[in-house]
Tab-separated table of C-alpha atoms and ligand atoms in Angstrom:
chain	number	residue	atom	x	y	z
P	1	MET	CA	160.355	82.039	4.512
P	2	ASN	CA	160.636	81.059	0.834
P	3	ASP	CA	161.404	82.647	-2.551
P	4	ALA	CA	157.754	83.451	-3.122
P	5	TYR	CA	157.796	85.424	0.110
P	6	SER	CA	160.824	87.453	-1.038
P	7	ASP	CA	159.044	88.091	-4.305
P	8	LEU	CA	155.944	89.158	-2.386
P	9	VAL	CA	157.972	91.691	-0.363
P	10	THR	CA	159.484	93.120	-3.547
P	11	ARG	CA	156.008	93.506	-5.014
P	12	LEU	CA	154.582	95.070	-1.847
P	13	ARG	CA	157.435	97.573	-1.844
P	14	GLU	CA	156.794	98.544	-5.465
P	15	ILE	CA	153.129	99.134	-4.728
P	16	SER	CA	154.098	101.128	-1.677
P	17	ARG	CA	156.358	103.309	-3.845
P	18	LEU	CA	153.509	104.022	-6.217
P	19	ASN	CA	151.344	104.954	-3.241
P	20	ALA	CA	154.127	107.195	-1.964
P	21	ILE	CA	154.203	108.980	-5.321
P	22	SER	CA	150.457	109.470	-5.036
P	23	SER	CA	150.941	110.885	-1.520
P	24	LEU	CA	153.532	113.300	-2.843
P	25	LEU	CA	151.116	114.469	-5.547
P	26	ASP	CA	148.456	114.892	-2.857
P	27	TRP	CA	150.800	116.788	-0.573
P	28	ASP	CA	151.657	119.107	-3.438
P	29	GLN	CA	147.987	119.571	-4.315
P	30	GLU	CA	147.251	120.684	-0.747
P	31	THR	CA	150.273	122.961	-0.362
P	32	TYR	CA	151.840	124.467	-3.481
P	33	MET	CA	149.994	123.362	-6.608
P	34	PRO	CA	148.696	126.276	-8.717
P	35	PRO	CA	144.891	126.256	-9.124
P	36	ARG	CA	144.890	125.686	-12.879
P	37	ALA	CA	146.850	122.437	-12.465
P	38	ALA	CA	143.805	120.695	-10.978
P	39	ALA	CA	142.661	118.836	-14.110
P	40	ALA	CA	146.147	117.574	-14.987
P	41	ARG	CA	146.658	116.479	-11.377
P	42	ALA	CA	143.409	114.510	-11.406
P	43	ASP	CA	144.656	112.616	-14.497
P	44	GLN	CA	148.013	111.926	-12.845
P	45	GLN	CA	146.363	110.660	-9.669
P	46	ALA	CA	144.039	108.397	-11.630
P	47	LEU	CA	146.997	106.883	-13.510
P	48	ILE	CA	149.004	106.192	-10.351
P	49	ALA	CA	145.978	104.717	-8.564
P	50	GLY	CA	145.308	102.479	-11.565
P	51	LEU	CA	148.923	101.294	-11.751
P	52	ALA	CA	149.119	100.539	-8.030
P	53	HIS	CA	145.822	98.682	-8.201
P	54	GLU	CA	146.871	96.613	-11.190
P	55	ARG	CA	150.148	95.606	-9.553
P	56	LEU	CA	148.220	94.397	-6.542
P	57	VAL	CA	145.436	92.431	-8.217
P	58	CYS	CA	147.432	90.910	-11.094
P	59	ASP	CA	147.771	87.127	-11.484
P	60	GLU	CA	151.506	87.236	-10.693
P	61	PHE	CA	150.806	88.859	-7.339
P	62	ALA	CA	148.077	86.301	-6.639
P	63	ALA	CA	150.402	83.387	-7.454
P	64	CYS	CA	153.154	84.773	-5.307
P	65	LEU	CA	150.781	85.391	-2.397
P	66	ASP	CA	149.435	81.827	-2.658
P	67	ALA	CA	152.938	80.377	-2.594
P	68	ALA	CA	154.430	82.622	0.110
P	69	ARG	CA	155.247	80.838	3.375
P	70	ALA	CA	156.587	82.177	6.646
P	71	ASP	CA	158.070	80.501	9.719
P	72	ASP	CA	155.996	80.692	12.851
P	73	ALA	CA	158.995	82.324	14.477
P	74	ASP	CA	158.958	85.210	12.016
P	75	PRO	CA	156.184	87.614	13.036
P	76	ALA	CA	157.143	90.169	10.367
P	77	ALA	CA	156.689	87.673	7.541
P	78	ARG	CA	153.453	86.325	9.004
P	79	THR	CA	152.144	89.878	9.355
P	80	ASN	CA	153.093	90.782	5.798
P	81	ILE	CA	151.453	87.713	4.300
P	82	ARG	CA	148.290	88.103	6.366
P	83	GLU	CA	147.880	91.807	5.560
P	84	ALA	CA	148.806	91.402	1.897
P	85	ARG	CA	146.057	88.787	1.703
P	86	ARG	CA	143.543	91.089	3.358
P	87	VAL	CA	144.251	94.010	1.024
P	88	PHE	CA	144.448	91.768	-2.034
P	89	ASP	CA	141.106	90.120	-1.272
P	90	ARG	CA	139.515	93.521	-0.883
P	91	GLN	CA	141.042	95.220	-3.902
P	92	ARG	CA	140.624	92.416	-6.378
P	93	LYS	CA	136.870	92.871	-6.078
P	94	LEU	CA	137.282	96.314	-7.629
P	95	PRO	CA	137.891	96.683	-11.379
P	96	ARG	CA	140.727	98.992	-12.350
P	97	SER	CA	138.305	101.313	-14.161
P	98	LEU	CA	136.353	101.868	-10.920
P	99	VAL	CA	139.539	102.584	-8.962
P	100	GLU	CA	140.620	105.107	-11.594
P	101	GLN	CA	137.202	106.724	-11.690
P	102	ILE	CA	137.226	107.107	-7.899
P	103	ALA	CA	140.719	108.643	-7.923
P	104	HIS	CA	139.731	111.020	-10.698
P	105	ALA	CA	136.392	111.933	-9.146
P	106	SER	CA	137.956	112.603	-5.754
P	107	SER	CA	140.729	114.760	-7.168
P	108	SER	CA	138.085	116.851	-8.992
P	109	ALA	CA	135.750	116.842	-5.983
P	110	LYS	CA	138.479	118.344	-3.830
P	111	THR	CA	138.670	121.307	-6.178
P	112	ALA	CA	134.859	121.667	-6.207
P	113	TRP	CA	134.742	121.390	-2.413
P	114	ALA	CA	137.377	124.112	-1.949
P	115	GLN	CA	135.384	126.448	-4.195
P	116	ALA	CA	132.042	125.594	-2.584
P	117	ARG	CA	133.496	126.066	0.878
P	118	GLY	CA	135.036	129.382	-0.166
P	119	GLU	CA	131.626	130.596	-1.312
P	120	SER	CA	129.732	128.723	1.404
P	121	ASN	CA	127.507	127.175	-1.225
P	122	PHE	CA	126.866	123.435	-0.970
P	123	ALA	CA	125.170	123.379	-4.393
P	124	LEU	CA	128.587	123.943	-6.021
P	125	PHE	CA	129.883	120.755	-4.413
P	126	ALA	CA	126.757	118.609	-4.779
P	127	PRO	CA	127.313	117.270	-8.330
P	128	ALA	CA	130.912	116.188	-7.616
P	129	LEU	CA	129.841	114.657	-4.308
P	130	SER	CA	126.972	112.762	-5.954
P	131	ARG	CA	129.319	111.306	-8.515
P	132	LEU	CA	131.826	110.231	-5.897
P	133	LEU	CA	129.179	108.824	-3.595
P	134	ASP	CA	127.726	106.718	-6.417
P	135	LEU	CA	131.171	105.323	-7.153
P	136	LYS	CA	131.788	104.550	-3.487
P	137	LYS	CA	128.394	102.840	-3.223
P	138	GLU	CA	129.377	100.675	-6.138
P	139	ALA	CA	132.705	99.885	-4.474
P	140	ALA	CA	130.941	98.985	-1.204
P	141	ALA	CA	128.543	96.666	-3.038
P	142	ARG	CA	131.447	94.910	-4.759
P	143	ILE	CA	133.547	94.598	-1.602
P	144	GLY	CA	130.664	93.269	0.492
P	145	PHE	CA	129.899	93.884	4.170
P	146	PRO	CA	128.513	92.058	7.208
P	147	ASN	CA	125.576	94.397	7.961
P	148	GLU	CA	125.469	97.621	5.961
P	149	PRO	CA	127.415	99.204	3.070
P	150	TYR	CA	129.112	101.693	5.377
P	151	GLU	CA	131.195	98.884	6.878
P	152	ALA	CA	132.808	98.066	3.538
P	153	LEU	CA	134.212	101.603	3.434
P	154	MET	CA	135.044	101.892	7.130
P	155	ASP	CA	137.082	98.704	6.828
P	156	GLU	CA	139.608	100.517	4.645
P	157	PHE	CA	140.493	102.827	7.552
P	158	GLU	CA	139.812	100.630	10.583
P	159	PRO	CA	140.075	97.014	9.487
P	160	GLY	CA	137.471	94.827	11.124
P	161	ALA	CA	135.327	97.677	12.476
P	162	THR	CA	131.589	97.000	12.239
P	163	VAL	CA	128.493	99.064	12.943
P	164	PRO	CA	127.172	96.662	15.647
P	165	ALA	CA	130.510	96.935	17.462
P	166	LEU	CA	130.706	100.722	17.217
P	167	GLU	CA	127.128	101.777	17.733
P	168	PRO	CA	126.822	100.814	21.438
P	169	VAL	CA	130.190	102.434	22.175
P	170	PHE	CA	129.053	105.651	20.514
P	171	THR	CA	125.698	105.528	22.292
P	172	GLN	CA	127.310	105.112	25.730
P	173	LEU	CA	129.777	107.847	24.943
P	174	ARG	CA	127.046	110.207	23.803
P	175	GLU	CA	125.026	109.657	26.985
P	176	ALA	CA	128.053	110.164	29.234
P	177	THR	CA	129.064	113.266	27.250
P	178	VAL	CA	125.644	114.852	27.535
P	179	GLN	CA	125.612	114.233	31.306
P	180	LEU	CA	129.069	115.694	31.838
P	181	LEU	CA	128.200	118.650	29.624
P	182	ALA	CA	125.159	119.367	31.793
P	183	ARG	CA	127.320	119.351	34.962
P	184	ILE	CA	129.834	121.672	33.327
P	185	ARG	CA	127.117	124.122	32.329
P	186	ALA	CA	125.603	124.000	35.790
P	187	ALA	CA	129.007	124.829	37.332
P	188	GLY	CA	128.813	128.308	35.786
P	189	ARG	CA	132.594	128.791	35.761
P	190	GLN	CA	133.214	129.307	32.045
P	191	PRO	CA	136.891	130.167	31.395
P	192	ASP	CA	137.665	133.388	29.553
P	193	GLU	CA	138.349	132.108	26.041
P	194	SER	CA	138.741	135.619	24.619
P	195	ILE	CA	142.433	135.494	25.538
P	196	LEU	CA	142.933	132.927	22.765
P	197	VAL	CA	141.537	135.245	20.085
P	198	ARG	CA	143.824	138.191	20.630
P	199	ASN	CA	146.576	139.355	18.276
P	200	TYR	CA	149.075	136.518	17.760
P	201	PRO	CA	151.574	137.654	15.069
P	202	ARG	CA	152.388	135.019	12.500
P	203	PRO	CA	156.207	135.114	12.862
P	204	ALA	CA	155.856	134.295	16.564
P	205	GLN	CA	153.352	131.532	15.740
P	206	GLU	CA	155.858	130.045	13.302
P	207	GLU	CA	158.454	130.099	16.064
P	208	LEU	CA	155.949	128.430	18.390
P	209	THR	CA	155.254	125.730	15.788
P	210	ALA	CA	158.977	125.015	15.404
P	211	ARG	CA	159.507	124.891	19.175
P	212	MET	CA	156.602	122.513	19.754
P	213	ALA	CA	157.721	120.168	16.987
P	214	ALA	CA	161.246	120.152	18.431
P	215	LEU	CA	159.983	119.622	21.980
P	216	LEU	CA	158.097	116.530	20.827
P	217	GLN	CA	161.229	115.340	18.975
P	218	TYR	CA	159.821	115.465	15.468
P	219	ASP	CA	162.854	114.806	13.254
P	220	LEU	CA	162.869	117.595	10.670
P	221	GLU	CA	165.789	115.985	8.857
P	222	ALA	CA	163.150	113.411	7.894
P	223	GLY	CA	160.176	115.733	7.685
P	224	ARG	CA	158.957	119.257	7.105
P	225	ILE	CA	156.199	121.650	8.117
P	226	ASP	CA	154.197	123.535	5.494
P	227	VAL	CA	150.887	125.364	5.399
P	228	SER	CA	147.561	124.070	4.077
P	229	THR	CA	143.862	124.830	4.519
P	230	HIS	CA	143.250	121.512	6.217
P	231	PRO	CA	146.269	120.364	8.269
P	232	PHE	CA	147.468	116.811	7.704
P	233	CYS	CA	150.412	114.446	8.029
P	234	THR	CA	151.625	112.347	5.133
P	235	THR	CA	154.342	109.775	4.669
P	236	ILE	CA	156.305	109.704	1.472
P	237	GLY	CA	158.572	106.700	1.520
P	238	GLY	CA	158.761	105.317	5.051
P	239	PRO	CA	159.989	106.930	8.263
P	240	THR	CA	162.577	109.071	6.471
P	241	ASP	CA	160.066	111.419	4.815
P	242	VAL	CA	157.125	112.255	7.054
P	243	ARG	CA	155.603	115.680	6.441
P	244	ILE	CA	153.033	117.719	8.299
P	245	THR	CA	151.132	120.904	7.559
P	246	THR	CA	149.641	123.481	9.857
P	247	ARG	CA	147.722	126.736	9.466
P	248	TYR	CA	147.973	130.207	10.926
P	249	ASN	CA	145.271	132.591	12.063
P	250	GLU	CA	146.734	135.789	13.517
P	251	SER	CA	143.714	136.383	15.685
P	252	PHE	CA	143.454	132.817	17.101
P	253	ILE	CA	146.325	130.868	18.603
P	254	SER	CA	144.688	127.441	18.852
P	255	PRO	CA	144.750	126.222	15.218
P	256	ALA	CA	148.519	126.537	14.862
P	257	LEU	CA	149.328	125.449	18.411
P	258	PHE	CA	147.099	122.411	18.722
P	259	GLY	CA	147.097	121.608	15.017
P	260	THR	CA	150.881	121.329	15.152
P	261	LEU	CA	150.888	119.204	18.312
P	262	HIS	CA	148.282	116.965	16.700
P	263	GLU	CA	150.008	116.482	13.358
P	264	THR	CA	153.362	116.067	15.085
P	265	GLY	CA	151.806	113.214	17.051
P	266	HIS	CA	150.918	111.538	13.766
P	267	ALA	CA	154.424	112.190	12.448
P	268	LEU	CA	156.064	110.649	15.531
P	269	TYR	CA	154.170	107.438	14.894
P	270	GLU	CA	155.282	107.297	11.255
P	271	GLN	CA	158.875	108.133	12.181
P	272	GLY	CA	158.768	105.419	14.854
P	273	LEU	CA	157.881	102.636	12.425
P	274	GLN	CA	160.706	100.251	11.664
P	275	ALA	CA	162.694	101.468	8.640
P	276	GLU	CA	163.768	97.918	7.776
P	277	HIS	CA	160.132	97.011	7.190
P	278	ALA	CA	159.245	100.183	5.248
P	279	GLY	CA	156.937	99.528	2.327
P	280	THR	CA	155.466	96.384	3.887
P	281	PRO	CA	152.607	96.032	6.412
P	282	MET	CA	155.062	95.321	9.228
P	283	GLY	CA	156.416	98.831	8.662
P	284	GLU	CA	153.046	100.551	8.427
P	285	ALA	CA	150.518	101.975	10.871
P	286	VAL	CA	147.830	99.600	12.200
P	287	SER	CA	144.760	101.676	11.416
P	288	LEU	CA	143.642	105.267	11.333
P	289	GLY	CA	142.094	104.885	14.777
P	290	ILE	CA	145.465	103.889	16.229
P	291	HIS	CA	147.059	106.693	14.217
P	292	GLU	CA	144.629	109.169	15.695
P	293	SER	CA	145.380	107.876	19.178
P	294	GLN	CA	148.951	109.058	18.726
P	295	SER	CA	147.980	112.548	17.583
P	296	ARG	CA	145.339	112.911	20.303
P	297	LEU	CA	147.643	111.700	23.001
P	298	TRP	CA	150.196	114.412	22.243
P	299	GLU	CA	147.667	117.121	21.472
P	300	ASN	CA	145.345	116.529	24.413
P	301	MET	CA	146.676	114.231	27.126
P	302	VAL	CA	150.062	115.981	26.966
P	303	GLY	CA	149.457	119.297	25.172
P	304	ARG	CA	146.434	120.403	27.184
P	305	SER	CA	147.698	119.095	30.524
P	306	ARG	CA	148.469	121.296	33.477
P	307	ALA	CA	151.943	119.761	33.838
P	308	PHE	CA	152.875	120.566	30.227
P	309	TRP	CA	151.927	124.213	30.602
P	310	GLU	CA	153.592	124.595	33.985
P	311	GLY	CA	156.775	123.917	32.044
P	312	GLN	CA	156.032	125.643	28.737
P	313	TYR	CA	153.884	128.635	29.585
P	314	PRO	CA	156.638	131.136	30.483
P	315	SER	CA	158.390	130.712	27.137
P	316	VAL	CA	155.132	130.810	25.139
P	317	GLN	CA	154.062	133.894	27.079
P	318	GLY	CA	157.411	135.424	26.100
P	319	LEU	CA	156.637	134.838	22.417
P	320	PHE	CA	153.329	136.715	22.666
P	321	PRO	CA	153.855	139.511	25.198
P	322	GLU	CA	150.959	141.588	23.850
P	323	ALA	CA	148.400	138.770	23.904
P	324	LEU	CA	149.531	136.834	26.983
P	325	GLY	CA	151.519	139.335	29.081
P	326	ASP	CA	148.602	139.831	31.470
P	327	VAL	CA	147.305	136.242	31.368
P	328	SER	CA	148.113	133.859	34.225
P	329	LEU	CA	149.084	130.232	33.689
P	330	ASP	CA	145.843	129.187	35.319
P	331	ALA	CA	143.725	131.409	33.042
P	332	PHE	CA	145.543	130.148	29.941
P	333	TRP	CA	145.263	126.509	30.927
P	334	ARG	CA	141.559	126.870	31.710
P	335	ALA	CA	140.943	128.675	28.400
P	336	ILE	CA	142.542	125.915	26.313
P	337	ASN	CA	140.357	123.406	28.129
P	338	ALA	CA	137.087	125.308	27.928
P	339	VAL	CA	134.067	123.257	26.927
P	340	ARG	CA	131.535	124.844	24.624
P	341	PRO	CA	129.406	123.269	21.895
P	342	SER	CA	130.693	124.787	18.655
P	343	MET	CA	130.248	124.402	14.905
P	344	ILE	CA	133.697	123.365	13.748
P	345	ARG	CA	134.876	119.839	14.533
P	346	VAL	CA	138.605	120.557	14.374
P	347	GLU	CA	138.202	123.391	16.876
P	348	ALA	CA	135.913	121.458	19.213
P	349	ASP	CA	136.874	120.750	22.804
P	350	GLU	CA	137.755	117.236	23.900
P	351	LEU	CA	134.307	116.555	25.322
P	352	THR	CA	131.969	117.717	22.554
P	353	TYR	CA	134.333	116.557	19.796
P	354	ASN	CA	132.858	113.074	19.811
P	355	LEU	CA	129.366	114.472	19.251
P	356	HIS	CA	130.646	115.959	15.974
P	357	ILE	CA	131.788	112.483	14.998
P	358	ILE	CA	128.437	110.927	15.854
P	359	VAL	CA	126.727	113.515	13.594
P	360	ARG	CA	128.919	112.367	10.695
P	361	PHE	CA	128.704	108.650	11.547
P	362	GLU	CA	124.900	108.766	11.403
P	363	LEU	CA	124.756	110.934	8.272
P	364	GLU	CA	127.282	108.897	6.324
P	365	ARG	CA	125.526	105.647	7.103
P	366	GLY	CA	122.339	107.214	5.772
P	367	MET	CA	124.124	108.434	2.638
P	368	LEU	CA	125.495	104.960	1.921
P	369	ARG	CA	122.177	103.250	2.592
P	370	GLY	CA	120.470	105.805	0.337
P	371	ASP	CA	118.243	107.261	3.091
P	372	VAL	CA	119.965	110.647	2.822
P	373	GLU	CA	120.107	112.156	-0.687
P	374	VAL	CA	122.980	114.493	-1.518
P	375	GLY	CA	120.589	117.452	-1.917
P	376	ASP	CA	119.270	116.871	1.611
P	377	ILE	CA	122.680	116.920	3.292
P	378	PRO	CA	122.738	120.568	4.464
P	379	ALA	CA	119.332	120.270	6.139
P	380	ALA	CA	120.095	116.842	7.603
P	381	TRP	CA	123.407	118.135	8.939
P	382	ASN	CA	121.806	121.117	10.615
P	383	GLU	CA	119.122	118.964	12.156
P	384	LYS	CA	121.675	116.572	13.682
P	385	MET	CA	123.780	119.450	14.996
P	386	LYS	CA	120.699	120.811	16.708
P	387	SER	CA	119.738	117.513	18.277
P	388	LEU	CA	123.254	116.511	19.414
P	389	LEU	CA	124.980	119.818	20.149
P	390	GLY	CA	122.030	122.150	20.504
P	391	ILE	CA	123.311	124.606	17.884
P	392	VAL	CA	122.585	125.245	14.195
P	393	PRO	CA	125.193	126.394	11.653
P	394	ALA	CA	124.580	129.807	10.087
P	395	ASP	CA	125.734	128.589	6.661
P	396	ASP	CA	127.165	125.578	4.790
P	397	ARG	CA	130.720	126.715	5.352
P	398	GLU	CA	130.442	126.205	9.100
P	399	GLY	CA	128.092	123.294	8.504
P	400	CYS	CA	128.372	120.409	6.074
P	401	LEU	CA	131.194	121.947	3.984
P	402	GLN	CA	133.706	122.222	6.808
P	403	ASP	CA	135.503	118.891	6.324
P	404	ILE	CA	137.630	117.817	3.371
P	405	HIS	CA	136.892	114.086	3.853
P	406	TRP	CA	133.884	113.608	1.588
P	407	SER	CA	135.675	115.379	-1.258
P	408	MET	CA	138.420	112.765	-0.893
P	409	GLY	CA	135.854	109.978	-1.025
P	410	ALA	CA	136.822	109.130	2.550
P	411	PHE	CA	133.404	107.962	3.755
P	412	GLY	CA	133.779	105.835	6.878
P	413	TYR	CA	136.835	107.739	8.067
P	414	PHE	CA	135.263	109.873	10.806
P	415	PRO	CA	134.652	107.075	13.351
P	416	THR	CA	138.430	106.597	13.540
P	417	TYR	CA	138.668	109.982	15.278
P	418	THR	CA	136.528	108.909	18.194
P	419	LEU	CA	138.222	105.520	18.283
P	420	GLY	CA	141.478	107.471	18.432
P	421	ASN	CA	140.268	109.427	21.467
P	422	LEU	CA	139.297	106.194	23.200
P	423	TYR	CA	142.554	104.406	22.358
P	424	ALA	CA	144.585	107.472	23.372
P	425	ALA	CA	143.055	107.643	26.840
P	426	GLN	CA	143.501	103.908	27.373
P	427	PHE	CA	147.144	103.985	26.217
P	428	PHE	CA	147.916	107.065	28.271
P	429	GLU	CA	146.439	105.512	31.410
P	430	THR	CA	148.759	102.532	30.919
P	431	ALA	CA	151.795	104.735	30.189
P	432	ARG	CA	151.128	106.671	33.391
P	433	ALA	CA	150.975	103.429	35.373
P	434	GLU	CA	154.137	102.003	33.820
P	435	LEU	CA	156.351	105.107	33.797
P	436	ASP	CA	157.793	106.753	36.903
P	437	ASP	CA	156.563	110.288	37.377
P	438	LEU	CA	155.305	110.886	33.857
P	439	ASP	CA	153.841	114.236	34.897
P	440	GLY	CA	157.234	115.330	36.245
P	441	ALA	CA	158.907	114.526	32.932
P	442	ILE	CA	156.196	116.365	30.990
P	443	ARG	CA	156.547	119.346	33.341
P	444	ARG	CA	160.300	119.447	32.653
P	445	GLY	CA	159.643	119.332	28.909
P	446	ASP	CA	161.225	115.879	28.761
P	447	THR	CA	159.098	113.973	26.256
P	448	ARG	CA	161.619	111.168	25.841
P	449	PRO	CA	160.201	108.689	28.398
P	450	LEU	CA	156.718	108.876	26.878
P	451	LEU	CA	157.944	108.748	23.287
P	452	ASP	CA	160.165	105.763	24.087
P	453	TRP	CA	157.207	104.027	25.696
P	454	LEU	CA	155.043	104.655	22.625
P	455	ARG	CA	157.813	103.477	20.316
P	456	ARG	CA	158.294	100.184	22.103
P	457	SER	CA	154.632	99.566	22.990
P	458	ILE	CA	152.993	100.649	19.731
P	459	HIS	CA	155.125	102.065	16.904
P	460	ARG	CA	157.631	99.257	16.452
P	461	HIS	CA	154.877	96.661	16.015
P	462	GLY	CA	153.702	98.047	12.674
P	463	GLN	CA	150.664	95.967	11.702
P	464	ARG	CA	151.707	92.941	13.722
P	465	TYR	CA	148.500	93.251	15.756
P	466	ARG	CA	145.080	94.407	14.616
P	467	ALA	CA	143.839	97.486	16.471
P	468	HIS	CA	141.710	95.613	19.026
P	469	GLU	CA	144.559	93.151	19.697
P	470	LEU	CA	147.078	95.943	20.126
P	471	VAL	CA	144.879	97.612	22.744
P	472	GLN	CA	144.698	94.304	24.601
P	473	VAL	CA	148.457	93.670	24.307
P	474	VAL	CA	149.444	97.176	25.431
P	475	THR	CA	146.863	97.807	28.150
P	476	GLY	CA	145.882	94.281	29.187
P	477	LYS	CA	142.207	95.118	28.547
P	478	PRO	CA	139.824	95.346	25.611
P	479	LEU	CA	138.789	98.769	24.343
P	480	SER	CA	136.607	100.582	26.852
P	481	ILE	CA	135.120	104.070	27.143
P	482	GLU	CA	136.046	104.200	30.848
P	483	PRO	CA	139.626	105.534	30.558
P	484	LEU	CA	138.434	108.438	28.383
P	485	LEU	CA	135.551	109.205	30.742
P	486	ALA	CA	137.824	109.029	33.794
P	487	TYR	CA	140.297	111.354	32.083
P	488	LEU	CA	137.593	113.856	31.054
P	489	ARG	CA	135.927	113.818	34.484
P	490	ALA	CA	139.261	114.416	36.211
P	491	LYS	CA	140.194	117.245	33.857
P	492	TYR	CA	136.878	119.056	33.930
P	493	GLY	CA	136.654	118.461	37.648
P	494	GLN	CA	139.721	120.716	37.920
P	495	VAL	CA	138.839	123.195	35.175
P	496	TYR	CA	135.253	123.713	36.284
P	497	GLY	CA	135.552	122.814	39.981
P	498	LEU	CA	132.925	120.071	39.641
H	501	ZN	ZN1	144.555	113.360	13.108
């Protein structure tokens, strides 16, 4: 380690602080910001993005990065130098004006998207989306890519991911999903999902949210739970300020229940990063796919498991006597694991969820290549939904306007959700093998053994390993679709008596 390295860390931390300020502005925009503040907020976001970019790509940063040295025995320093180099090399290809234009266009597009979604009218979103897509195409062309422009954007969320690596995985997964779906349909034992859409009063849902966050050991002295249209988790200054949002629907329990478990899973990862490395890559999450593995693991592998509900159901039933008083544990557990092709990705079951991702993966690649024009998106969306899930949205709101991602300019983000499902199943299989009686602990509501395992196996490493290396280090095997398939077959074997 040398002086240049210390200087590099100082610079990385300053950039991280600017990004944290941007996250705070974003958090505010999604939770409390009054509607008429949108234009001023877009200007603020553009300024912060421009400042952070300039601090990263300036000559001083370059000189310091070139001169920084780390001992072989210091993995944190080696990680920080390697990752600083990766981000620097990527960002310096983008002029500040383009970065500012993207930040501005995405802040405005979010407002247009919210209005278009509210009115279920894609045409209201199309101009803002076109503008943003053009800017992102320009960014992709400047960054460069091994095979197609989509990869340049995907790399921001899942470093190193390529289309040739992902496509066969998605193809295998789609084939296996379609087969399992056919067996489930043939079983003819559809759970009664109507019990989930009864009257669930909001005060009791808020209590449920608080209890679930506490059960999972989300530290609310270093976090908070608010309400937004599209639930998310954001970190504002390292593991000491990690916030989540949820949403409440009084006639549907699932969004608040599973949304909270999901976002809490993200928050646990952020709170488990090493505080001493905050603001540097060693103190940051590996990739969005690994991030999603943490949320999925808690939401699905734990939060939809039989063992979890054997422990939790009586108290949840007590919170909702009107809705659940006459519902058995078995009926509830089967209902929350029902499989049914549906329109909305965030409400999809664990099996068909990945088909929603494949719809977006294929469409986005087409948008970036220029094969799919913005005006054609609603029709192209509906066509893909029909061919993959066998259903067609009634309107844009439940079709191509459902997700916030494109309005944020986050093209290339969706594949990280399916990667997250795959990583989650592979990690959970290993945790189960390495921990004594994991199901027993989950049944008792004792989440400590699993959280400790995740902290030492995954969280504490920050970006020390790239995603594919981390999977190998933690599970002893490269990424495979088999653990997810084994998990889904076992679960639906029980739910549907296959
Ligand atoms: Zn997530």
